[in-house]
Short mmCIF file of C-alpha atoms in Angstrom, two decimals:
data_model
loop_
_atom_site.label_atom_id
_atom_site.label_comp_id
_atom_site.label_asym_id
_atom_site.label_seq_id
_atom_site.Cartn_x
_atom_site.Cartn_y
_atom_site.Cartn_z
CA MET A 88 8.56 -8.53 12.91
CA VAL A 89 8.57 -11.53 15.25
CA GLY A 90 7.81 -15.13 14.39
CA LEU A 91 8.98 -18.42 12.94
CA PRO A 92 9.73 -18.65 9.20
CA ALA A 93 6.78 -19.14 6.81
CA ARG A 94 4.33 -17.36 9.13
CA GLY A 95 3.51 -14.54 6.72
CA LYS A 96 5.83 -11.96 8.27
CA SER A 97 7.18 -10.64 4.96
CA TYR A 98 3.68 -10.51 3.54
CA ILE A 99 2.45 -8.49 6.52
CA ALA A 100 5.56 -6.27 6.44
CA HIS A 101 5.11 -5.32 2.78
CA ARG A 102 1.36 -4.82 3.09
CA LEU A 103 1.81 -2.61 6.16
CA ALA A 104 4.53 -0.55 4.47
CA ARG A 105 2.28 -0.09 1.43
CA TYR A 106 -0.57 1.15 3.61
CA LEU A 107 1.60 3.51 5.66
CA ASN A 108 3.19 4.98 2.53
CA TRP A 109 -0.26 5.51 1.04
CA ILE A 110 -1.48 7.49 4.04
CA GLY A 111 1.63 9.66 3.81
CA THR A 112 3.92 7.98 6.37
CA LYS A 113 7.15 7.19 4.54
CA SER A 114 8.01 3.56 5.25
CA LYS A 115 10.50 0.93 4.10
CA VAL A 116 10.93 -2.81 4.64
CA PHE A 117 14.40 -4.06 5.62
CA ASN A 118 14.57 -7.80 4.96
CA VAL A 119 17.35 -9.42 7.00
CA GLY A 120 17.45 -12.44 4.68
CA GLN A 121 18.53 -10.23 1.78
CA TYR A 122 21.30 -8.65 3.84
CA ARG A 123 22.41 -12.08 5.07
CA ARG A 124 22.75 -13.31 1.47
CA GLU A 125 24.82 -10.22 0.61
CA LEU A 126 27.09 -10.47 3.67
CA VAL A 127 27.38 -14.23 4.22
CA GLY A 128 26.16 -15.86 1.02
CA VAL A 129 23.34 -18.07 -0.22
CA ASN A 130 22.79 -21.81 0.12
CA MET A 131 23.14 -21.76 3.89
CA SER A 132 21.90 -25.14 5.12
CA TYR A 133 19.51 -25.59 8.04
CA ASP A 134 22.53 -26.16 10.37
CA TYR A 135 23.35 -22.43 10.05
CA TYR A 136 20.15 -21.66 11.98
CA ASP A 137 20.74 -24.09 14.83
CA PRO A 138 20.87 -22.00 18.06
CA PHE A 139 23.61 -24.33 19.34
CA ASN A 140 25.77 -23.64 16.30
CA THR A 141 28.03 -20.97 17.80
CA THR A 142 29.54 -19.89 14.48
CA GLY A 143 26.12 -19.59 12.83
CA ALA A 144 24.68 -17.70 15.82
CA GLN A 145 27.55 -15.17 15.78
CA SER A 146 27.15 -14.70 12.04
CA ARG A 147 23.41 -14.10 12.31
CA ARG A 148 23.89 -11.60 15.13
CA MET A 149 26.46 -9.76 13.03
CA VAL A 150 23.95 -9.52 10.18
CA ALA A 151 21.23 -8.30 12.57
CA SER A 152 23.55 -5.57 13.91
CA HIS A 153 24.43 -4.51 10.39
CA VAL A 154 20.77 -4.16 9.44
CA LEU A 155 20.09 -2.09 12.55
CA ASP A 156 23.01 0.18 11.59
CA THR A 157 21.46 0.54 8.14
CA ILE A 158 18.05 1.39 9.58
CA ILE A 159 19.48 4.01 11.92
CA GLU A 160 21.35 5.63 9.01
CA TRP A 161 18.18 5.55 6.90
CA PHE A 162 16.34 7.56 9.52
CA LYS A 163 19.16 10.10 9.60
CA GLU A 164 19.25 10.49 5.81
CA ASP A 165 15.84 12.13 5.51
CA PRO A 166 13.60 13.62 8.23
CA ASP A 167 10.59 12.33 6.27
CA ASN A 168 11.68 8.70 6.75
CA ALA A 169 9.17 7.65 9.40
CA VAL A 170 8.74 3.87 9.65
CA ALA A 171 11.32 1.11 9.20
CA ILE A 172 9.96 -2.44 9.20
CA LEU A 173 12.59 -4.95 10.25
CA ASP A 174 11.54 -8.10 8.43
CA ALA A 175 13.25 -10.88 10.38
CA THR A 176 12.41 -13.66 12.84
CA ASN A 177 13.52 -11.96 16.10
CA THR A 178 12.31 -15.08 17.89
CA THR A 179 14.43 -14.71 21.04
CA ARG A 180 14.39 -12.09 23.77
CA ASP A 181 18.12 -11.68 23.27
CA ARG A 182 17.56 -10.59 19.67
CA ARG A 183 14.69 -8.31 20.64
CA ASP A 184 16.83 -6.84 23.43
CA LEU A 185 19.43 -5.97 20.79
CA ILE A 186 16.79 -3.89 18.99
CA LEU A 187 15.74 -2.24 22.24
CA GLU A 188 19.37 -1.45 23.13
CA ARG A 189 20.11 0.16 19.76
CA CYS A 190 16.95 2.01 18.76
CA PRO A 191 15.50 4.06 21.66
CA PRO A 192 18.83 5.88 22.28
CA GLU A 193 18.58 7.04 18.64
CA GLY A 194 15.08 8.42 19.21
CA ILE A 195 13.44 5.41 17.56
CA GLN A 196 10.26 4.09 19.12
CA VAL A 197 9.91 0.31 18.86
CA MET A 198 6.82 -1.81 18.34
CA PHE A 199 6.92 -5.59 17.79
CA ILE A 200 4.46 -7.43 15.56
CA GLU A 201 4.41 -11.18 16.06
CA SER A 202 2.77 -13.54 13.59
CA VAL A 203 1.76 -16.93 14.99
CA LEU A 204 0.44 -19.67 12.71
CA ASP A 205 -0.61 -23.16 13.78
CA ASP A 206 -2.12 -24.27 10.47
CA THR A 207 0.33 -26.78 8.93
CA PHE A 208 -1.46 -26.64 5.55
CA ILE A 209 -0.91 -22.87 5.25
CA GLU A 210 2.66 -23.27 6.50
CA GLU A 211 3.45 -25.80 3.78
CA ARG A 212 1.79 -23.63 1.16
CA ASN A 213 3.83 -20.61 2.26
CA ILE A 214 7.04 -22.62 1.99
CA ARG A 215 6.29 -24.00 -1.45
CA GLU A 216 4.86 -20.80 -2.94
CA HIS A 217 7.36 -18.31 -1.55
CA LYS A 218 10.35 -19.72 0.32
CA LEU A 219 11.42 -22.26 -2.29
CA ARG A 220 11.61 -19.48 -4.87
CA CYS A 221 14.10 -17.40 -2.90
CA PRO A 222 17.78 -17.29 -3.95
CA ASP A 223 18.75 -19.76 -1.20
CA TYR A 224 17.16 -22.61 -3.14
CA GLN A 225 17.73 -21.69 -6.77
CA GLY A 226 18.55 -24.81 -8.76
CA CYS A 227 17.65 -27.13 -5.87
CA ASP A 228 15.27 -30.06 -6.05
CA PRO A 229 11.94 -28.80 -4.65
CA ASP A 230 11.56 -31.70 -2.21
CA ASP A 231 15.12 -31.33 -0.94
CA ALA A 232 14.60 -27.58 -0.53
CA PHE A 233 11.32 -28.15 1.30
CA ASN A 234 12.96 -30.61 3.71
CA ASP A 235 15.86 -28.22 4.37
CA PHE A 236 13.54 -25.30 5.07
CA SER A 237 11.38 -27.43 7.35
CA LYS A 238 14.49 -28.32 9.35
CA ARG A 239 15.39 -24.63 9.48
CA ILE A 240 12.01 -23.97 11.12
CA GLU A 241 12.64 -26.75 13.64
CA ASN A 242 15.94 -25.11 14.60
CA TYR A 243 14.19 -21.80 15.20
CA LYS A 244 11.63 -23.56 17.39
CA LYS A 245 14.40 -24.73 19.74
CA ALA A 246 14.96 -21.17 20.96
CA TYR A 247 11.62 -19.52 20.16
CA GLU A 248 10.38 -17.18 22.91
CA THR A 249 6.98 -15.74 22.10
CA LEU A 250 5.81 -12.32 23.27
CA CYS A 251 3.72 -12.52 26.43
CA LEU A 252 2.19 -10.14 28.95
CA ASN A 253 4.01 -11.65 31.91
CA LEU A 254 7.49 -10.86 30.61
CA ASP A 255 6.84 -8.16 27.98
CA ARG A 256 4.21 -5.99 29.61
CA GLU A 257 6.26 -2.80 29.13
CA LEU A 258 6.75 -3.37 25.40
CA SER A 259 4.54 -2.12 22.59
CA PHE A 260 3.42 -5.13 20.58
CA ILE A 261 0.70 -6.71 18.47
CA ARG A 262 0.43 -10.49 18.46
CA VAL A 263 -1.49 -11.91 15.51
CA SER A 264 -2.59 -15.53 15.97
CA ASN A 265 -3.82 -17.48 12.95
CA ILE A 266 -4.81 -14.25 11.21
CA THR A 267 -7.99 -13.87 13.27
CA GLN A 268 -6.95 -13.25 16.89
CA PHE A 269 -5.14 -10.13 18.06
CA HIS A 270 -3.41 -9.34 21.34
CA ILE A 271 -2.54 -5.65 21.55
CA ASN A 272 -0.36 -4.22 24.29
CA ASN A 273 0.77 -0.72 25.21
CA LEU A 274 0.51 0.96 21.81
CA LEU A 275 1.85 4.50 21.63
CA GLY A 276 0.98 7.17 19.10
CA THR A 277 -0.85 7.43 15.80
CA VAL A 278 1.43 5.21 13.71
CA GLN A 279 1.14 2.24 16.06
CA SER A 280 -2.64 2.66 16.34
CA LYS A 281 -2.96 2.94 12.55
CA SER A 282 -0.85 -0.21 12.17
CA ALA A 283 -3.15 -2.14 14.50
CA TYR A 284 -6.20 -0.86 12.61
CA PHE A 285 -4.74 -2.05 9.32
CA LEU A 286 -3.67 -5.47 10.58
CA MET A 287 -7.13 -6.15 11.95
CA ASN A 288 -8.65 -5.44 8.53
CA ILE A 289 -6.42 -7.39 6.14
CA ARG A 290 -6.98 -11.04 5.26
CA PRO A 291 -3.60 -12.47 4.23
CA HIS A 292 -5.13 -15.54 2.58
CA THR A 293 -7.68 -13.56 0.54
CA LYS A 294 -6.38 -12.76 -2.93
CA THR A 295 -8.44 -9.83 -4.12
CA THR A 296 -8.80 -9.36 -7.89
CA LEU A 297 -10.01 -5.87 -8.73
CA TYR A 298 -11.59 -4.62 -11.93
CA LEU A 299 -11.44 -0.84 -12.10
CA SER A 300 -13.10 1.42 -14.64
CA ARG A 301 -14.00 5.04 -15.02
CA HIS A 302 -17.55 5.84 -16.09
CA GLY A 303 -18.26 6.10 -19.79
CA GLU A 304 -17.30 9.39 -21.38
CA SER A 305 -19.42 12.22 -19.95
CA GLN A 306 -20.62 15.44 -21.54
CA PHE A 307 -18.07 17.39 -19.47
CA ASN A 308 -15.29 15.05 -20.62
CA GLU A 309 -16.22 15.88 -24.21
CA LEU A 310 -16.01 19.61 -23.41
CA ALA A 311 -12.70 19.18 -21.51
CA LYS A 312 -14.32 20.46 -18.32
CA ILE A 313 -13.51 19.04 -14.90
CA GLY A 314 -16.01 17.90 -12.29
CA GLY A 315 -19.71 18.43 -12.80
CA ASP A 316 -22.49 15.83 -12.71
CA THR A 317 -23.42 15.28 -16.34
CA ASN A 318 -24.77 12.34 -18.32
CA LEU A 319 -22.90 10.10 -20.74
CA THR A 320 -22.18 10.91 -24.37
CA ASP A 321 -23.11 8.46 -27.12
CA ASN A 322 -19.58 7.05 -26.93
CA GLY A 323 -19.94 6.73 -23.17
CA VAL A 324 -23.09 4.65 -23.61
CA ARG A 325 -21.33 2.44 -26.18
CA TYR A 326 -18.56 1.78 -23.68
CA ALA A 327 -21.00 0.94 -20.90
CA LYS A 328 -22.71 -1.63 -23.14
CA LYS A 329 -19.38 -3.16 -24.14
CA LEU A 330 -18.38 -3.32 -20.49
CA GLY A 331 -21.55 -5.26 -19.78
CA LYS A 332 -20.72 -7.69 -22.60
CA PHE A 333 -17.19 -8.10 -21.21
CA LEU A 334 -18.60 -9.06 -17.81
CA GLN A 335 -20.88 -11.64 -19.39
CA GLU A 336 -18.15 -13.18 -21.54
CA ASN A 337 -15.81 -13.51 -18.53
CA ASN A 338 -18.39 -14.91 -16.09
CA LEU A 339 -18.22 -11.80 -13.93
CA THR A 340 -21.93 -11.05 -13.75
CA ASP A 341 -22.15 -12.15 -10.11
CA ILE A 342 -19.36 -10.00 -8.69
CA PRO A 343 -20.34 -6.90 -6.70
CA VAL A 344 -20.12 -3.51 -8.40
CA TRP A 345 -19.20 -0.48 -6.31
CA THR A 346 -19.80 2.96 -7.73
CA SER A 347 -20.20 6.61 -6.79
CA ILE A 348 -23.49 8.49 -6.50
CA MET A 349 -22.86 10.66 -9.58
CA LYS A 350 -24.99 10.48 -12.73
CA ARG A 351 -22.24 9.33 -15.07
CA THR A 352 -21.31 6.29 -12.97
CA ILE A 353 -24.92 5.35 -12.21
CA GLU A 354 -25.77 5.56 -15.92
CA THR A 355 -22.74 3.39 -16.76
CA CYS A 356 -23.90 0.76 -14.26
CA SER A 357 -27.40 0.76 -15.73
CA HIS A 358 -26.03 -1.05 -18.79
CA LEU A 359 -24.42 -3.87 -16.78
CA PRO A 360 -25.97 -7.30 -16.10
CA ASN A 361 -24.77 -7.30 -12.48
CA GLN A 362 -27.51 -6.96 -9.89
CA ASN A 363 -25.33 -6.33 -6.82
CA VAL A 364 -24.58 -2.63 -7.31
CA GLN A 365 -23.65 -0.55 -4.27
CA ARG A 366 -23.28 3.24 -4.32
CA TYR A 367 -20.81 5.08 -2.09
CA LYS A 368 -20.47 8.84 -1.77
CA CYS A 369 -16.80 8.43 -0.85
CA LEU A 370 -16.20 7.16 -4.42
CA ASN A 371 -17.28 10.53 -5.87
CA GLU A 372 -14.73 12.43 -7.94
CA ILE A 373 -12.34 14.88 -6.28
CA ASP A 374 -14.17 18.11 -5.40
CA ALA A 375 -12.71 20.88 -7.58
CA GLY A 376 -14.38 23.61 -5.51
CA ARG A 377 -14.50 26.95 -7.30
CA CYS A 378 -12.83 25.34 -10.32
CA ASP A 379 -15.65 22.84 -10.87
CA GLY A 380 -17.07 23.05 -14.38
CA LEU A 381 -14.04 24.86 -15.84
CA THR A 382 -11.50 23.67 -18.39
CA TYR A 383 -7.81 23.65 -17.45
CA LYS A 384 -7.32 26.61 -19.78
CA GLU A 385 -10.08 28.54 -18.00
CA ILE A 386 -8.57 27.70 -14.60
CA GLU A 387 -5.16 28.94 -15.75
CA GLU A 388 -6.70 32.21 -16.98
CA THR A 389 -9.02 32.76 -14.00
CA TYR A 390 -6.83 31.44 -11.17
CA PRO A 391 -3.24 31.54 -12.47
CA GLU A 392 -1.70 31.30 -8.99
CA GLU A 393 -3.80 28.28 -8.07
CA PHE A 394 -3.00 26.62 -11.38
CA ALA A 395 0.75 27.03 -10.84
CA LEU A 396 0.67 25.95 -7.20
CA ARG A 397 -1.29 22.80 -8.02
CA ASP A 398 1.41 21.85 -10.50
CA LEU A 399 4.00 22.46 -7.79
CA ASP A 400 2.58 19.77 -5.47
CA LYS A 401 -0.49 18.18 -6.99
CA TYR A 402 -0.97 15.58 -4.24
CA ASN A 403 -1.15 18.04 -1.34
CA TYR A 404 -2.70 21.01 -3.17
CA ARG A 405 -6.34 21.64 -2.25
CA TYR A 406 -8.71 23.32 -4.69
CA PRO A 407 -10.24 26.53 -3.26
CA GLN A 408 -13.34 25.32 -1.35
CA GLY A 409 -12.56 21.84 -2.66
CA GLU A 410 -10.31 18.84 -2.03
CA SER A 411 -6.75 17.63 -2.47
CA TYR A 412 -5.61 14.16 -3.48
CA GLN A 413 -4.67 13.65 0.14
CA ASP A 414 -8.26 14.46 1.15
CA VAL A 415 -9.49 11.86 -1.35
CA CYS A 416 -7.15 9.21 0.09
CA CYS A 417 -8.46 9.96 3.58
CA ARG A 418 -12.09 9.43 2.59
CA LEU A 419 -11.17 6.30 0.62
CA GLU A 420 -9.52 4.57 3.58
CA PRO A 421 -12.68 2.67 4.67
CA ILE A 422 -13.16 1.51 1.06
CA ILE A 423 -9.55 0.29 0.93
CA MET A 424 -10.10 -1.71 4.12
CA ASP A 425 -13.22 -3.28 2.61
CA LEU A 426 -11.40 -4.07 -0.65
CA GLU A 427 -8.76 -5.95 1.33
CA LYS A 428 -11.47 -8.45 2.33
CA GLN A 429 -13.04 -9.04 -1.09
CA ASP A 430 -12.39 -11.86 -3.54
CA GLN A 431 -13.51 -9.96 -6.65
CA VAL A 432 -15.12 -6.57 -7.14
CA LEU A 433 -15.69 -4.08 -9.96
CA LEU A 434 -15.29 -0.39 -9.14
CA ILE A 435 -16.80 2.17 -11.50
CA CYS A 436 -15.85 5.65 -10.46
CA HIS A 437 -13.58 8.54 -11.43
CA GLN A 438 -10.07 9.47 -12.52
CA ALA A 439 -8.69 10.95 -9.29
CA VAL A 440 -10.38 8.31 -7.14
CA LEU A 441 -8.99 5.45 -9.24
CA ARG A 442 -5.54 7.05 -9.19
CA CYS A 443 -5.60 6.87 -5.40
CA ILE A 444 -6.80 3.25 -5.40
CA VAL A 445 -4.33 2.08 -8.06
CA GLY A 446 -1.57 3.95 -6.23
CA TYR A 447 -2.36 2.01 -3.07
CA PHE A 448 -2.31 -1.44 -4.64
CA LEU A 449 0.81 -0.74 -6.73
CA ASN A 450 2.59 0.93 -3.78
CA LEU A 451 3.24 4.15 -5.66
CA SER A 452 4.50 7.32 -4.01
CA THR A 453 2.40 10.41 -3.36
CA ASP A 454 4.42 12.14 -6.10
CA GLU A 455 3.33 9.48 -8.61
CA ILE A 456 -0.33 9.03 -7.64
CA PRO A 457 -1.75 12.26 -9.20
CA TYR A 458 -0.16 11.40 -12.56
CA ILE A 459 -1.21 7.75 -12.98
CA LYS A 460 -2.84 7.31 -16.37
CA ILE A 461 -6.45 6.15 -15.97
CA PRO A 462 -7.86 6.40 -19.51
CA LEU A 463 -11.55 6.44 -20.27
CA HIS A 464 -13.14 3.31 -21.76
CA THR A 465 -10.52 1.00 -20.27
CA VAL A 466 -10.76 -1.71 -17.61
CA ILE A 467 -7.79 -1.96 -15.26
CA LYS A 468 -7.33 -5.38 -13.69
CA ILE A 469 -5.32 -5.55 -10.45
CA THR A 470 -4.09 -9.04 -9.52
CA PRO A 471 -2.12 -9.93 -6.36
CA VAL A 472 1.30 -11.57 -6.81
CA ALA A 473 3.71 -12.51 -3.99
CA TYR A 474 4.13 -9.32 -1.94
CA GLY A 475 2.64 -6.91 -4.49
CA CYS A 476 0.19 -6.58 -7.39
CA GLU A 477 0.24 -6.58 -11.18
CA LYS A 478 -1.75 -4.22 -13.40
CA GLU A 479 -3.32 -5.12 -16.75
CA GLU A 480 -5.24 -2.72 -19.02
CA ILE A 481 -8.12 -3.97 -21.18
CA SER A 482 -9.33 -1.58 -23.87
CA PHE A 483 -12.57 -2.02 -25.84
CA GLY A 484 -11.71 0.28 -28.73
CA VAL A 485 -14.44 2.85 -28.03
CA GLU A 486 -13.37 6.39 -28.89
CA SER A 487 -13.14 8.83 -26.00
CA SER A 488 -11.69 12.14 -24.86
CA VAL A 489 -8.20 12.29 -23.35
CA THR A 490 -8.36 13.81 -19.86
CA HIS A 491 -4.81 13.10 -18.68
CA ARG A 492 -2.50 16.06 -18.10
CA ASP A 493 1.22 15.28 -17.85
CA LYS A 494 3.40 16.39 -14.98
CA GLN A 495 5.06 19.73 -15.66
CA THR A 496 8.78 20.26 -15.27
CA GLN A 497 9.98 21.90 -12.08
CA GLU A 498 11.71 24.59 -14.14
CA SER A 499 8.50 25.60 -15.92
CA ILE A 500 6.57 25.69 -12.64
CA GLU A 501 9.17 27.86 -10.92
CA ARG A 502 9.24 30.17 -13.92
CA ARG A 503 5.46 30.65 -13.74
CA LEU A 504 5.56 31.25 -9.99
CA LEU A 505 8.31 33.84 -10.45
CA ALA A 506 6.33 35.60 -13.19
CA LEU A 507 3.29 35.70 -10.90
CA ASP A 508 5.45 37.04 -8.06
CA ILE A 509 4.07 34.56 -5.50
CA SER A 510 5.73 32.28 -2.99
CA HIS A 511 4.93 28.64 -2.41
CA GLY A 512 2.77 29.44 0.61
CA ASP A 513 0.37 32.01 -0.88
CA SER A 514 -2.55 29.73 -1.73
CA SER A 515 -4.70 26.79 -0.78
CA PHE A 516 -1.60 24.62 -0.53
CA VAL A 517 -1.89 22.38 2.52
CA SER A 518 1.09 20.47 3.87
CA HIS A 519 0.97 16.90 5.19
CA GLU A 520 1.70 18.19 8.68
CA ASP A 521 -1.08 20.77 8.46
CA MET A 522 -3.63 18.11 7.60
CA ASN A 523 -2.61 15.23 9.83
CA GLY A 524 -0.73 16.89 12.64
CA HIS A 525 2.27 14.60 12.22
CA SER A 526 5.30 15.72 14.13
CA GLY A 527 7.84 13.76 12.11
CA ASN A 528 8.87 11.42 14.93
CA ASN A 529 10.53 8.17 13.91
CA ASN A 530 9.23 4.65 14.47
CA ILE A 531 10.60 1.17 14.22
CA ILE A 532 8.54 -1.97 13.99
CA SER A 533 10.35 -5.12 14.77
CA ASP A 534 10.29 -7.80 12.30
CA HIS A 535 8.64 -4.69 12.37
CA VAL A 536 10.95 -1.97 13.32
CA ILE A 537 8.79 1.12 13.32
CA LYS A 538 10.31 4.44 13.94
CA THR A 539 7.64 6.76 15.25
#
């Protein structure tokens, strides 16, 4: 990242990493402030950041070099490690040159993301809401801490060299000015293009509160069958009515409701007081292909190889003539971008779809997403906090079927595969590379160090 303190760099870094991880590009944020506190200590006064303080400048360069060493080692540890986001100020060309000297020789492609903010009100809010809570100011008087941090910013301004076309034409960079204006230069490859797409869709000062719910219990839920397009059971209708009462009691009757085009979600919405209901095909449940309308027991008996291989890698496995969780995430991407811009919204859809959406907002891995518990007759509230989100479950006490299936042990899966005498590549299993054509190159984004 590039930019003065309190310009939203850490916020952008964590949001970008969350998005890239969700689309299957393994990413990690490396915050230089955390490393500085470990190596040098906390309670460093604003004088430490004065560019004319030789001792402080040498110390900060040492920390920067250490973090770059750590990033380079991280890329070497696992070939799947794809994007490192260097969350730091990098406000001088000298510091950015250090990144450019170290990373390309290691096969790391560099893109800079600069955040520029001229709004003093937002700057002060960022300082008071986030910076004063960091370990550097624990136990300090809030006003004293605010004054010290403000002086720290003034010291950075003394040497600040912004990215510009005249001097940085050969670099890959995105310059974000006041959240709304974007200057994009010389982007290379899918990861950098995807990063630009994401940054142009988020609204850092919009705090989206999501209410997520599955449809009321359906007739197929009651029969333990997957998929289908059936109506609600009596218990499903009871839940839908209670959900409507919940919205009324919490003054949520004016928020938009987004739902799928399937009978069970449309019927659930028919019992709500909200008038702004929008239907999206991309919110339909995962397509189970030839397994649609079967119980898990019937799938295991009819397609034992498919059943075992899905357990082996549930996120990437694609049902015969159907979809994988990765496919669902791909079709949900436009919805995710729209959700980033909303203040409040209620989604009524399906188990696999909500797993993908909850996984995005909670920054869960692709191994975790297919096993998130999304019970029927429960509202999940997602609330933004700092650089992440909190999840709250609200149950209405309406009886329902249990549709969750726990993750199987690796030993039991391997034993079944061995008994079936099949290898891991004998079925509909689709790898991440097969689907997205990723070559595994590394990327480093400065303040964003992206390794592409």
